[in-house]
MMTF fields as JSON, N, C-alpha, C and O atoms, coordinates in Angstrom:
{
  "mmtfVersion": "1.0.0",
  "mmtfProducer": "UNKNOWN",
  "numBonds": 543,
  "numAtoms": 544,
  "numGroups": 136,
  "numChains": 1,
  "numModels": 1,
  "chainsPerModel": [1],
  "groupsPerChain": [136],
  "chainIdList": ["A"],
  "bondAtomList": [4, 2, 8, 6, 12, 10, 16, 14, 20, 18, 24, 22, 28, 26, 32, 30, 36, 34, 40, 38, 44, 42, 48, 46, 52, 50, 56, 54, 60, 58, 64, 62, 68, 66, 72, 70, 76, 74, 80, 78, 84, 82, 88, 86, 92, 90, 96, 94, 100, 98, 104, 102, 108, 106, 112, 110, 116, 114, 120, 118, 124, 122, 128, 126, 132, 130, 136, 134, 140, 138, 144, 142, 148, 146, 152, 150, 156, 154, 160, 158, 164, 162, 168, 166, 172, 170, 176, 174, 180, 178, 184, 182, 188, 186, 192, 190, 196, 194, 200, 198, 204, 202, 208, 206, 212, 210, 216, 214, 220, 218, 224, 222, 228, 226, 232, 230, 236, 234, 240, 238, 244, 242, 248, 246, 252, 250, 256, 254, 260, 258, 264, 262, 268, 266, 272, 270, 276, 274, 280, 278, 284, 282, 288, 286, 292, 290, 296, 294, 300, 298, 304, 302, 308, 306, 312, 310, 316, 314, 320, 318, 324, 322, 328, 326, 332, 330, 336, 334, 340, 338, 344, 342, 348, 346, 352, 350, 356, 354, 360, 358, 364, 362, 368, 366, 372, 370, 376, 374, 380, 378, 384, 382, 388, 386, 392, 390, 396, 394, 400, 398, 404, 402, 408, 406, 412, 410, 416, 414, 420, 418, 424, 422, 428, 426, 432, 430, 436, 434, 440, 438, 444, 442, 448, 446, 452, 450, 456, 454, 460, 458, 464, 462, 468, 466, 472, 470, 476, 474, 480, 478, 484, 482, 488, 486, 492, 490, 496, 494, 500, 498, 504, 502, 508, 506, 512, 510, 516, 514, 520, 518, 524, 522, 528, 526, 532, 530, 536, 534, 540, 538],
  "bondOrderList": [1, 1, 1, 1, 1, 1, 1, 1, 1, 1, 1, 1, 1, 1, 1, 1, 1, 1, 1, 1, 1, 1, 1, 1, 1, 1, 1, 1, 1, 1, 1, 1, 1, 1, 1, 1, 1, 1, 1, 1, 1, 1, 1, 1, 1, 1, 1, 1, 1, 1, 1, 1, 1, 1, 1, 1, 1, 1, 1, 1, 1, 1, 1, 1, 1, 1, 1, 1, 1, 1, 1, 1, 1, 1, 1, 1, 1, 1, 1, 1, 1, 1, 1, 1, 1, 1, 1, 1, 1, 1, 1, 1, 1, 1, 1, 1, 1, 1, 1, 1, 1, 1, 1, 1, 1, 1, 1, 1, 1, 1, 1, 1, 1, 1, 1, 1, 1, 1, 1, 1, 1, 1, 1, 1, 1, 1, 1, 1, 1, 1, 1, 1, 1, 1, 1],
  "groupList": [{"groupName": "MET", "atomNameList": ["N", "CA", "C", "O"], "elementList": ["N", "C", "C", "O"], "formalChargeList": [0, 0, 0, 0], "bondAtomList": [1, 0, 2, 1, 3, 2], "bondOrderList": [1, 1, 2], "singleLetterCode": "M", "chemCompType": "L-PEPTIDE LINKING"}, {"groupName": "SER", "atomNameList": ["N", "CA", "C", "O"], "elementList": ["N", "C", "C", "O"], "formalChargeList": [0, 0, 0, 0], "bondAtomList": [1, 0, 2, 1, 3, 2], "bondOrderList": [1, 1, 2], "singleLetterCode": "S", "chemCompType": "L-PEPTIDE LINKING"}, {"groupName": "PHE", "atomNameList": ["N", "CA", "C", "O"], "elementList": ["N", "C", "C", "O"], "formalChargeList": [0, 0, 0, 0], "bondAtomList": [1, 0, 2, 1, 3, 2], "bondOrderList": [1, 1, 2], "singleLetterCode": "F", "chemCompType": "L-PEPTIDE LINKING"}, {"groupName": "THR", "atomNameList": ["N", "CA", "C", "O"], "elementList": ["N", "C", "C", "O"], "formalChargeList": [0, 0, 0, 0], "bondAtomList": [1, 0, 2, 1, 3, 2], "bondOrderList": [1, 1, 2], "singleLetterCode": "T", "chemCompType": "L-PEPTIDE LINKING"}, {"groupName": "LYS", "atomNameList": ["N", "CA", "C", "O"], "elementList": ["N", "C", "C", "O"], "formalChargeList": [0, 0, 0, 0], "bondAtomList": [1, 0, 2, 1, 3, 2], "bondOrderList": [1, 1, 2], "singleLetterCode": "K", "chemCompType": "L-PEPTIDE LINKING"}, {"groupName": "ILE", "atomNameList": ["N", "CA", "C", "O"], "elementList": ["N", "C", "C", "O"], "formalChargeList": [0, 0, 0, 0], "bondAtomList": [1, 0, 2, 1, 3, 2], "bondOrderList": [1, 1, 2], "singleLetterCode": "I", "chemCompType": "L-PEPTIDE LINKING"}, {"groupName": "ALA", "atomNameList": ["N", "CA", "C", "O"], "elementList": ["N", "C", "C", "O"], "formalChargeList": [0, 0, 0, 0], "bondAtomList": [1, 0, 2, 1, 3, 2], "bondOrderList": [1, 1, 2], "singleLetterCode": "A", "chemCompType": "L-PEPTIDE LINKING"}, {"groupName": "VAL", "atomNameList": ["N", "CA", "C", "O"], "elementList": ["N", "C", "C", "O"], "formalChargeList": [0, 0, 0, 0], "bondAtomList": [1, 0, 2, 1, 3, 2], "bondOrderList": [1, 1, 2], "singleLetterCode": "V", "chemCompType": "L-PEPTIDE LINKING"}, {"groupName": "ARG", "atomNameList": ["N", "CA", "C", "O"], "elementList": ["N", "C", "C", "O"], "formalChargeList": [0, 0, 0, 0], "bondAtomList": [1, 0, 2, 1, 3, 2], "bondOrderList": [1, 1, 2], "singleLetterCode": "R", "chemCompType": "L-PEPTIDE LINKING"}, {"groupName": "ASP", "atomNameList": ["N", "CA", "C", "O"], "elementList": ["N", "C", "C", "O"], "formalChargeList": [0, 0, 0, 0], "bondAtomList": [1, 0, 2, 1, 3, 2], "bondOrderList": [1, 1, 2], "singleLetterCode": "D", "chemCompType": "L-PEPTIDE LINKING"}, {"groupName": "LEU", "atomNameList": ["N", "CA", "C", "O"], "elementList": ["N", "C", "C", "O"], "formalChargeList": [0, 0, 0, 0], "bondAtomList": [1, 0, 2, 1, 3, 2], "bondOrderList": [1, 1, 2], "singleLetterCode": "L", "chemCompType": "L-PEPTIDE LINKING"}, {"groupName": "PRO", "atomNameList": ["N", "CA", "C", "O"], "elementList": ["N", "C", "C", "O"], "formalChargeList": [0, 0, 0, 0], "bondAtomList": [1, 0, 2, 1, 3, 2], "bondOrderList": [1, 1, 2], "singleLetterCode": "P", "chemCompType": "L-PEPTIDE LINKING"}, {"groupName": "TRP", "atomNameList": ["N", "CA", "C", "O"], "elementList": ["N", "C", "C", "O"], "formalChargeList": [0, 0, 0, 0], "bondAtomList": [1, 0, 2, 1, 3, 2], "bondOrderList": [1, 1, 2], "singleLetterCode": "W", "chemCompType": "L-PEPTIDE LINKING"}, {"groupName": "GLN", "atomNameList": ["N", "CA", "C", "O"], "elementList": ["N", "C", "C", "O"], "formalChargeList": [0, 0, 0, 0], "bondAtomList": [1, 0, 2, 1, 3, 2], "bondOrderList": [1, 1, 2], "singleLetterCode": "Q", "chemCompType": "L-PEPTIDE LINKING"}, {"groupName": "ASN", "atomNameList": ["N", "CA", "C", "O"], "elementList": ["N", "C", "C", "O"], "formalChargeList": [0, 0, 0, 0], "bondAtomList": [1, 0, 2, 1, 3, 2], "bondOrderList": [1, 1, 2], "singleLetterCode": "N", "chemCompType": "L-PEPTIDE LINKING"}, {"groupName": "CYS", "atomNameList": ["N", "CA", "C", "O"], "elementList": ["N", "C", "C", "O"], "formalChargeList": [0, 0, 0, 0], "bondAtomList": [1, 0, 2, 1, 3, 2], "bondOrderList": [1, 1, 2], "singleLetterCode": "C", "chemCompType": "L-PEPTIDE LINKING"}, {"groupName": "GLY", "atomNameList": ["N", "CA", "C", "O"], "elementList": ["N", "C", "C", "O"], "formalChargeList": [0, 0, 0, 0], "bondAtomList": [1, 0, 2, 1, 3, 2], "bondOrderList": [1, 1, 2], "singleLetterCode": "G", "chemCompType": "PEPTIDE LINKING"}, {"groupName": "GLU", "atomNameList": ["N", "CA", "C", "O"], "elementList": ["N", "C", "C", "O"], "formalChargeList": [0, 0, 0, 0], "bondAtomList": [1, 0, 2, 1, 3, 2], "bondOrderList": [1, 1, 2], "singleLetterCode": "E", "chemCompType": "L-PEPTIDE LINKING"}, {"groupName": "TYR", "atomNameList": ["N", "CA", "C", "O"], "elementList": ["N", "C", "C", "O"], "formalChargeList": [0, 0, 0, 0], "bondAtomList": [1, 0, 2, 1, 3, 2], "bondOrderList": [1, 1, 2], "singleLetterCode": "Y", "chemCompType": "L-PEPTIDE LINKING"}, {"groupName": "HIS", "atomNameList": ["N", "CA", "C", "O"], "elementList": ["N", "C", "C", "O"], "formalChargeList": [0, 0, 0, 0], "bondAtomList": [1, 0, 2, 1, 3, 2], "bondOrderList": [1, 1, 2], "singleLetterCode": "H", "chemCompType": "L-PEPTIDE LINKING"}],
  "groupTypeList": [0, 1, 2, 1, 3, 4, 5, 6, 7, 7, 7, 8, 9, 9, 10, 11, 3, 12, 13, 8, 10, 14, 7, 15, 6, 2, 10, 7, 1, 16, 7, 6, 6, 6, 7, 11, 17, 10, 5, 16, 9, 6, 18, 17, 9, 6, 9, 16, 3, 4, 18, 10, 6, 0, 2, 16, 13, 11, 7, 10, 7, 2, 17, 6, 6, 6, 9, 7, 5, 4, 6, 6, 19, 8, 4, 6, 10, 9, 8, 16, 10, 11, 0, 1, 7, 2, 3, 4, 17, 10, 2, 6, 3, 16, 14, 9, 17, 9, 14, 8, 6, 6, 7, 8, 6, 7, 11, 13, 9, 13, 10, 9, 10, 7, 16, 10, 6, 7, 19, 16, 11, 8, 14, 6, 7, 9, 4, 5, 7, 4, 16, 6, 8, 0, 19, 11],
  "groupIdList": [1, 2, 3, 4, 5, 6, 7, 8, 9, 10, 11, 12, 13, 14, 15, 16, 17, 18, 19, 20, 21, 22, 23, 24, 25, 26, 27, 28, 29, 30, 31, 32, 33, 34, 35, 36, 37, 38, 39, 40, 41, 42, 43, 44, 45, 46, 47, 48, 49, 50, 51, 52, 53, 54, 55, 56, 57, 58, 59, 60, 61, 62, 63, 64, 65, 66, 67, 68, 69, 70, 71, 72, 73, 74, 75, 76, 77, 78, 79, 80, 81, 82, 83, 84, 85, 86, 87, 88, 89, 90, 91, 92, 93, 94, 95, 96, 97, 98, 99, 100, 101, 102, 103, 104, 105, 106, 107, 108, 109, 110, 111, 112, 113, 114, 115, 116, 117, 118, 119, 120, 121, 122, 123, 124, 125, 126, 127, 128, 129, 130, 131, 132, 133, 134, 135, 136],
  "secStructList": [7, 7, 7, 1, 3, 3, 3, 3, 3, 3, 3, 3, 6, 6, 1, 7, 2, 2, 2, 2, 2, 2, 2, 2, 2, 2, 2, 2, 2, 2, 2, 2, 2, 2, 7, 4, 4, 4, 5, 7, 7, 7, 3, 3, 7, 6, 6, 7, 7, 3, 3, 7, 7, 7, 5, 1, 1, 7, 7, 3, 3, 3, 3, 3, 7, 2, 2, 2, 2, 2, 2, 2, 2, 2, 2, 2, 2, 2, 2, 6, 7, 7, 3, 3, 3, 3, 3, 1, 4, 4, 4, 1, 7, 7, 1, 2, 2, 2, 2, 2, 2, 2, 2, 2, 1, 1, 7, 4, 4, 4, 7, 7, 3, 3, 3, 3, 3, 3, 3, 3, 3, 2, 2, 2, 2, 2, 2, 2, 1, 6, 6, 7, 3, 3, 7, 7],
  "xCoordList": [1.114, -0.362, -0.417, 0.517, -1.761, -1.696, -2.873, -3.96, -2.851, -3.744, -4.503, -3.852, -5.733, -6.547, -5.953, -5.972, -5.461, -5.115, -3.507, -2.714, -3.132, -1.737, -1.566, -2.349, -0.605, 0.094, 1.287, 2.265, 1.385, 2.637, 2.89, 2.057, 4.355, 4.895, 5.828, 6.52, 5.8, 6.771, 7.297, 6.619, 8.931, 9.711, 10.709, 11.31, 10.773, 11.434, 12.995, 13.523, 13.542, 14.757, 15.986, 17.106, 15.63, 16.958, 16.973, 17.705, 16.374, 16.138, 17.661, 18.033, 18.107, 19.418, 18.424, 17.199, 19.28, 18.591, 17.878, 16.979, 18.311, 17.476, 16.205, 15.239, 16.229, 14.794, 14.021, 12.899, 14.449, 13.535, 12.928, 11.713, 13.672, 12.992, 12.052, 11.046, 12.409, 11.605, 10.322, 9.259, 10.254, 9.218, 8.437, 7.248, 8.771, 8.215, 7.577, 6.654, 8.287, 7.407, 6.19, 5.125, 6.459, 5.25, 4.103, 2.913, 4.603, 3.39, 2.568, 1.347, 3.301, 2.532, 1.676, 0.698, 2.008, 1.211, -0.2, -1.149, -0.331, -1.324, -2.269, -3.497, -1.732, -2.343, -2.948, -4.045, -2.155, -2.698, -3.781, -4.699, -3.705, -4.935, -5.969, -7.026, -6.043, -7.197, -7.908, -9.104, -7.157, -7.602, -7.106, -6.304, -7.694, -7.123, -7.232, -6.373, -8.203, -8.329, -7.265, -7.052, -6.303, -4.889, -4.13, -3.293, -4.554, -3.351, -3.784, -4.944, -2.686, -2.868, -2.958, -3.141, -2.836, -2.62, -1.35, -0.282, -1.556, -0.214, 0.882, 0.537, 1.949, 3.087, 3.563, 3.67, 3.908, 4.524, 5.694, 5.599, 6.763, 7.741, 7.769, 7.161, 8.31, 8.507, 8.371, 7.63, 8.844, 8.911, 7.573, 7.435, 6.643, 5.644, 5.646, 4.699, 6.83, 6.91, 6.04, 5.94, 5.303, 4.451, 4.944, 5.704, 4.367, 5.059, 3.621, 2.572, 3.81, 2.813, 2.508, 3.329, 1.306, 0.83, 1.404, 2.097, 1.415, 1.787, 0.917, 0.164, 1.017, 0.306, 0.353, 1.326, -0.758, -0.997, -0.604, -0.648, -0.244, 0.376, 1.782, 2.323, 2.189, 3.582, 3.284, 2.191, 4.343, 4.28, 5.203, 6.326, 5.039, 6.279, 6.469, 5.618, 7.806, 8.415, 9.067, 9.678, 8.94, 9.367, 10.221, 10.213, 10.944, 11.732, 11.248, 10.744, 11.458, 11.025, 11.428, 11.456, 11.769, 11.547, 10.507, 9.385, 10.652, 9.494, 8.359, 7.203, 8.728, 7.38, 6.816, 5.723, 7.322, 6.659, 5.701, 4.553, 6.237, 5.329, 4.176, 3.222, 4.355, 3.344, 2.206, 1.051, 2.746, 1.767, 0.993, -0.165, 1.755, 1.078, 0.123, -1.055, 0.498, -0.503, -1.78, -2.814, -1.807, -2.853, -3.583, -4.81, -2.898, -3.407, -4.616, -5.77, -3.845, -4.672, -5.731, -6.824, -5.671, -6.858, -8.002, -9.194, -7.434, -8.476, -9.153, -10.311, -8.317, -9.284, -10.123, -10.955, -9.728, -10.526, -9.771, -10.394, -8.559, -7.93, -7.358, -6.547, -7.724, -7.064, -5.64, -5.193, -4.91, -3.372, -2.936, -3.633, -1.737, -0.993, 0.272, 1.13, 0.335, 1.516, 2.428, 2.17, 3.739, 4.796, 5.146, 5.243, 5.329, 5.874, 7.421, 7.898, 7.921, 9.375, 9.121, 9.878, 8.523, 8.211, 7.941, 8.072, 7.635, 7.444, 8.734, 8.706, 10.055, 11.274, 11.653, 12.599, 10.866, 11.39, 10.294, 10.573, 9.19, 8.174, 8.622, 9.422, 7.911, 8.292, 7.108, 7.27, 6.116, 4.927, 3.812, 3.811, 2.949, 1.647, 0.898, 0.54, 0.573, -0.214, 0.699, 0.03, 1.666, 2.49, 2.526, 2.227, 2.841, 2.924, 1.549, 1.494, 0.516, -1.088, -0.951, -1.225, -0.635, -0.849, 0.233, -0.177, 1.367, 2.242, 1.656, 1.811, 1.014, 0.462, -1.063, -1.502, -1.647, -2.944, -2.457, -3.202, -1.264, -0.963, -0.753, -0.746, -0.57, -0.127, -1.206, -1.738, -1.695, -2.77, -2.1, -0.945, -3.359, -2.897, -1.871, -0.967, -2.124, -1.349, -0.001, 0.826, 0.362, 1.667, 2.277, 3.003, 2.02, 2.745, 4.105, 4.224, 4.939, 6.139, 6.291, 6.809, 5.806, 5.783, 7.325, 8.099, 7.445, 8.798, 8.426, 9.335, 6.935, 6.607, 5.086, 4.375, 4.745, 3.021, 2.764, 3.663, 1.823, 1.468, 0.022, -0.713, -0.304, -1.673, -1.88, -1.024, -3.022, -3.579, -4.97, -5.785, -5.115, -6.298, -6.315, -5.616, -6.973, -7.069, -5.553, -4.905, -5.266, -3.793, -3.362, -2.312, -4.343, -4.329, -4.497, -3.883, -5.274, -5.306, -3.988, -3.587, -3.554, -2.194, -1.049, -0.143, -1.254, -0.023, 0.093, 1.135, -1.122, -1.101, -0.757, -0.089, -1.145, -0.609, 0.846, 1.417, 1.637, 2.931, 3.783, 5.004, 3.343, 3.865, 4.867, 4.574, 6.045, 6.958, 7.96, 8.894, 7.659, 8.404, 9.306, 8.874, 10.247, 10.864, 10.938, 10.7, 11.283, 11.308, 12.495, 13.296, 12.588, 13.774, 14.572, 14.218, 15.932, 16.773, 17.161, 17.9],
  "yCoordList": [-6.889, -7.037, -5.664, -5.17, -5.169, -4.101, -4.219, -4.436, -4.104, -4.393, -3.127, -2.091, -3.134, -1.986, -1.346, -0.171, -2.495, -2.436, -2.242, -2.557, -1.734, -1.594, -2.196, -1.931, -2.899, -3.294, -2.447, -2.753, -1.324, -0.859, -0.978, -1.006, -1.044, -1.038, -0.036, 0.199, 0.616, 1.829, 1.609, 1.447, 1.594, 1.324, 2.48, 3.145, 2.59, 3.777, 3.459, 2.353, 4.794, 4.881, 4.787, 4.499, 5.09, 5.024, 3.663, 3.664, 2.349, 1.394, 0.297, 0.35, -0.41, -1.211, -2.266, -2.393, -2.826, -3.77, -4.98, -5.415, -5.593, -6.51, -6.118, -6.879, -5.1, -4.5, -4.246, -4.752, -3.509, -3.177, -4.392, -4.387, -5.553, -6.969, -7.478, -8.01, -7.302, -8.106, -7.182, -7.79, -5.82, -5.194, -5.346, -5.45, -5.413, -5.679, -7.129, -7.336, -8.216, -9.269, -9.234, -9.835, -8.6, -8.545, -7.767, -8.014, -6.792, -5.852, -6.576, -6.495, -7.171, -8.001, -9.053, -9.485, -9.361, -10.424, -10.015, -10.784, -8.919, -8.182, -7.794, -7.89, -7.5, -7.384, -8.606, -8.653, -9.604, -10.961, -11.573, -12.185, -11.405, -11.75, -10.903, -11.52, -9.689, -8.8, -9.113, -8.895, -9.581, -9.541, -10.699, -10.588, -12.053, -13.251, -13.342, -13.978, -12.778, -12.839, -12.602, -13.04, -11.781, -11.352, -12.432, -12.485, -13.398, -14.71, -15.319, -15.325, -15.813, -16.489, -17.922, -18.306, -18.833, -20.144, -20.705, -20.092, -22.077, -22.516, -22.79, -22.648, -23.113, -23.397, -24.666, -25.286, -25.133, -26.571, -26.538, -25.851, -27.22, -27.332, -28.63, -29.61, -28.765, -29.809, -31.039, -31.864, -31.402, -32.72, -32.859, -33.893, -31.91, -32.19, -31.779, -32.057, -31.061, -30.261, -29.337, -28.521, -29.341, -28.207, -27.009, -27.231, -25.621, -24.699, -23.8, -23.914, -22.948, -22.125, -20.978, -20.481, -20.745, -19.688, -18.361, -18.398, -17.34, -15.864, -15.158, -15.694, -13.611, -12.623, -12.879, -13.275, -12.605, -12.602, -11.351, -11.302, -10.406, -9.014, -8.634, -9.251, -7.645, -7.166, -6.483, -5.952, -6.473, -5.761, -4.882, -5.327, -3.343, -2.353, -1.976, -1.877, -1.8, -1.65, -0.132, 0.121, 0.846, 2.148, 2.221, 1.489, 3.43, 3.648, 5.245, 5.813, 5.744, 7.22, 7.554, 6.692, 8.895, 9.229, 9.183, 8.945, 9.362, 9.217, 9.985, 9.566, 11.012, 12.351, 12.07, 12.597, 11.261, 10.815, 9.756, 9.796, 8.611, 7.51, 7.891, 7.139, 9.054, 9.792, 10.112, 9.721, 11.041, 11.452, 10.335, 10.469, 9.361, 8.3, 7.716, 7.589, 7.397, 7.001, 7.692, 7.033, 9.168, 9.984, 9.941, 9.896, 9.956, 9.681, 8.495, 8.536, 7.579, 6.114, 6.307, 6.094, 6.768, 6.771, 7.7, 7.396, 8.997, 9.83, 9.236, 9.461, 8.46, 7.556, 6.279, 5.702, 5.942, 4.681, 3.387, 2.333, 3.49, 2.352, 1.438, 1.977, 0.29, -0.382, -0.843, -1.346, -0.653, -0.78, -1.669, -1.819, -2.265, -2.858, -1.951, -1.516, -1.701, -0.894, -1.667, -2.697, -0.835, -1.708, -0.421, 0.652, -0.575, 0.624, -0.028, -1.134, 1.118, 0.979, -0.049, -0.999, 0.089, -0.76, -2.231, -3.082, -2.494, -4.003, -4.668, -5.845, -3.846, -4.665, -5.192, -5.946, -4.733, -5.076, -6.284, -6.891, -6.626, -7.5, -8.781, -8.822, -10.014, -11.31, -12.152, -13.271, -11.654, -12.26, -11.385, -10.19, -11.884, -11.257, -10.602, -9.446, -11.195, -10.683, -9.33, -8.336, -9.279, -8.107, -7.099, -5.914, -7.52, -6.338, -5.695, -4.513, -6.351, -5.545, -4.719, -3.523, -5.103, -4.416, -3.132, -2.058, -3.174, -1.981, -1.006, 0.215, -1.658, -0.554, 0.185, 1.304, -0.872, -0.399, 0.785, 1.598, 0.594, 1.575, 2.971, 3.912, 3.046, 4.682, 5.184, 4.431, 6.403, 7.091, 7.297, 7.483, 7.173, 7.293, 8.039, 7.673, 9.316, 10.403, 10.316, 10.976, 9.432, 9.422, 8.083, 7.643, 7.338, 6.079, 6.15, 6.777, 5.633, 5.85, 4.746, 3.632, 5.254, 4.279, 4.047, 4.92, 2.737, 2.496, 1.855, 1.581, 1.526, 1.013, 1.033, 1.278, 0.744, 0.583, -0.15, 0.013, -0.904, -1.556, -0.985, -0.556, -1.018, -0.559, -1.362, -1.554, -1.66, -2.135, -1.221, -0.894, -0.916, -0.128, 0.141, -0.608, 1.07, 1.348, 2.209, 2.925, 1.901, 2.547, 3.85, 4.214, 4.518, 6.021, 6.488, 7.452, 5.796, 6.06, 5.724, 6.33, 4.643, 4.28, 5.248, 5.748, 5.415, 6.372, 7.793, 8.447, 8.233, 9.757, 9.34, 10.14, 8.127, 7.694, 7.753, 8.399, 7.08, 6.948, 8.21, 8.175, 9.007, 10.415, 10.877, 11.354, 10.77, 11.381, 10.53, 10.932, 9.016, 8.207, 7.531, 7.682, 6.992, 6.606, 5.094, 4.467, 4.345, 2.959, 2.836, 3.757, 1.555, 0.82, 0.428, -0.09, 0.706, 0.279, -1.132, -1.612],
  "zCoordList": [-18.494, -18.133, -17.256, -16.624, -17.38, -16.456, -15.47, -16.004, -13.99, -13.179, -12.706, -12.569, -12.467, -11.997, -10.447, -10.079, -9.748, -8.385, -8.183, -9.071, -7.023, -6.823, -5.26, -4.347, -5.162, -3.742, -3.573, -4.255, -2.694, -2.377, -0.819, 0.087, -0.754, 0.731, 0.593, -0.397, 1.791, 2.01, 3.239, 4.253, 3.167, 4.427, 4.731, 3.887, 5.952, 6.343, 5.654, 5.53, 5.254, 4.716, 5.562, 5.138, 6.948, 7.887, 8.477, 9.467, 8.216, 8.834, 7.984, 6.811, 8.899, 8.566, 7.359, 7.367, 6.527, 5.444, 5.754, 5.035, 6.936, 7.526, 8.235, 8.308, 8.672, 9.321, 8.134, 8.087, 7.107, 5.857, 5.411, 5.216, 5.198, 4.713, 5.385, 4.917, 6.86, 8.039, 8.029, 8.154, 7.9, 7.796, 6.78, 7.084, 5.295, 4.306, 4.05, 3.262, 4.933, 4.855, 5.974, 5.824, 6.875, 7.722, 7.166, 7.363, 6.443, 6.039, 4.815, 4.678, 4.104, 2.94, 3.41, 2.8, 4.295, 4.927, 5.431, 5.272, 5.982, 6.326, 4.698, 4.695, 3.806, 2.625, 2.102, 1.545, 2.318, 1.652, 2.494, 1.948, 4.108, 4.941, 4.548, 4.411, 4.313, 4.061, 2.684, 2.496, 1.857, 0.341, -0.408, -1.335, 0.091, -0.299, -1.685, -2.296, -2.31, -4.077, -4.66, -5.79, -3.92, -4.509, -4.906, -5.806, -4.046, -4.08, -5.547, -5.959, -6.235, -7.254, -6.99, -5.835, -8.056, -7.91, -7.335, -7.339, -6.771, -6.328, -7.609, -8.782, -7.291, -8.163, -8.048, -6.99, -9.36, -9.387, -10.355, -11.371, -10.108, -10.775, -11.829, -11.397, -12.989, -13.931, -13.089, -13.624, -11.972, -11.498, -10.596, -9.943, -10.544, -9.866, -8.35, -7.615, -7.896, -6.424, -6.408, -7.325, -5.375, -5.206, -4.178, -3.236, -4.513, -3.976, -3.595, -4.23, -2.495, -2.094, -3.254, -4.025, -3.169, -3.843, -3.654, -2.637, -4.127, -3.973, -4.773, -5.586, -4.512, -5.048, -6.619, -7.261, -7.035, -8.48, -9.217, -10.446, -8.518, -9.119, -8.44, -7.523, -9.0, -8.374, -7.203, -7.007, -6.301, -5.188, -5.294, -5.529, -5.156, -5.339, -3.813, -2.929, -3.77, -2.56, -2.717, -3.756, -1.713, -1.698, -0.23, 0.759, -0.565, 0.919, 0.935, -0.034, 2.005, 2.414, 3.779, 4.658, 4.007, 5.379, 6.286, 5.839, 7.465, 8.785, 8.159, 8.109, 7.737, 7.267, 6.167, 5.964, 5.246, 4.151, 4.435, 3.994, 5.314, 5.46, 6.619, 6.82, 7.307, 8.269, 7.406, 7.577, 6.235, 5.443, 4.454, 4.058, 4.183, 3.416, 4.33, 3.995, 5.323, 6.667, 6.626, 6.523, 6.709, 6.919, 5.33, 5.235, 4.386, 3.124, 2.866, 2.441, 3.286, 3.284, 4.025, 3.5, 5.456, 6.297, 5.722, 5.752, 5.138, 4.43, 3.289, 2.937, 2.753, 1.331, 1.767, 1.067, 3.103, 3.594, 2.953, 2.819, 2.607, 1.926, 3.246, 3.999, 3.461, 4.483, 4.38, 3.349, 5.512, 5.421, 6.571, 7.574, 6.389, 7.299, 7.93, 7.163, 9.319, 9.628, 10.563, 11.186, 10.524, 11.526, 12.235, 11.64, 13.525, 14.411, 14.628, 14.376, 15.177, 15.786, 16.955, 17.152, 17.362, 18.865, 18.537, 19.417, 17.512, 17.339, 16.876, 16.515, 16.872, 16.788, 18.313, 18.541, 19.19, 20.672, 21.117, 22.15, 20.47, 20.764, 20.081, 19.146, 20.752, 20.139, 19.616, 19.13, 19.722, 19.322, 18.896, 19.193, 18.274, 17.654, 18.625, 18.397, 19.762, 20.869, 21.457, 21.738, 21.584, 22.321, 20.834, 20.983, 19.63, 18.748, 18.577, 18.237, 18.775, 18.496, 19.85, 19.749, 20.88, 22.272, 22.167, 22.607, 21.701, 21.32, 20.148, 20.171, 19.2, 18.395, 18.99, 18.726, 19.864, 20.526, 21.863, 22.411, 22.082, 23.26, 22.888, 23.681, 21.53, 20.891, 20.209, 19.394, 20.376, 19.633, 17.988, 17.606, 17.28, 15.753, 15.245, 14.494, 15.802, 15.517, 15.826, 15.197, 16.896, 17.421, 17.249, 18.141, 16.078, 15.77, 15.072, 14.019, 15.541, 15.281, 13.865, 13.942, 12.795, 11.843, 11.044, 10.652, 10.97, 10.226, 8.943, 8.159, 8.569, 7.229, 7.275, 8.249, 6.096, 5.874, 4.65, 3.826, 4.273, 3.172, 2.865, 3.755, 1.574, 1.408, -0.148, -1.012, -0.148, -1.482, -1.93, -1.067, -3.102, -3.532, -4.906, -5.59, -5.512, -6.791, -7.202, -6.439, -8.546, -8.743, -8.446, -7.918, -8.869, -8.887, -7.292, -6.835, -6.634, -5.269, -4.237, -3.243, -4.829, -3.981, -4.582, -3.915, -5.939, -6.256, -5.749, -5.783, -5.253, -4.466, -3.042, -2.387, -2.446, -1.05, -1.105, -0.226, -2.157, -1.966, -2.418, -2.263, -2.816, -3.488, -2.613, -1.517, -3.017, -2.243, -1.659, -0.965, -2.053, -1.537, -3.011, -4.153, -2.775, -3.932, -4.013, -2.981, -5.281, -5.476, -4.564, -4.399, -3.922, -3.132, -4.067, -5.126, -3.642, -4.675, -4.604, -5.464]
}
């Protein structure tokens, strides 16, 4: 099945594995919140046990150096695509309010980005993540 849109996450390649996973989880929650129609139907197993709904399309996860993520951020802004961001400072906070304050305290061009997630037309997202590589 082919989708007209793409969900992509780019995480910094110098993070420990547990941080990459944590960043990815937080970032995709932003996409889900912003575009609820991306969520498919709830799941149910053969015994009738119900499970939460998830995205109805794949999420592609990439890794990249800091400069590639910064460039992806700029490209997404230039194209007007909404995105979620995770900055290095968020590893030191413990709640959503402090997270938002940490991002708010830094000018856009000085954000120490460790990841971002973007959703949009396939070709636009492909251009945004150019230079990143699929996460192993």
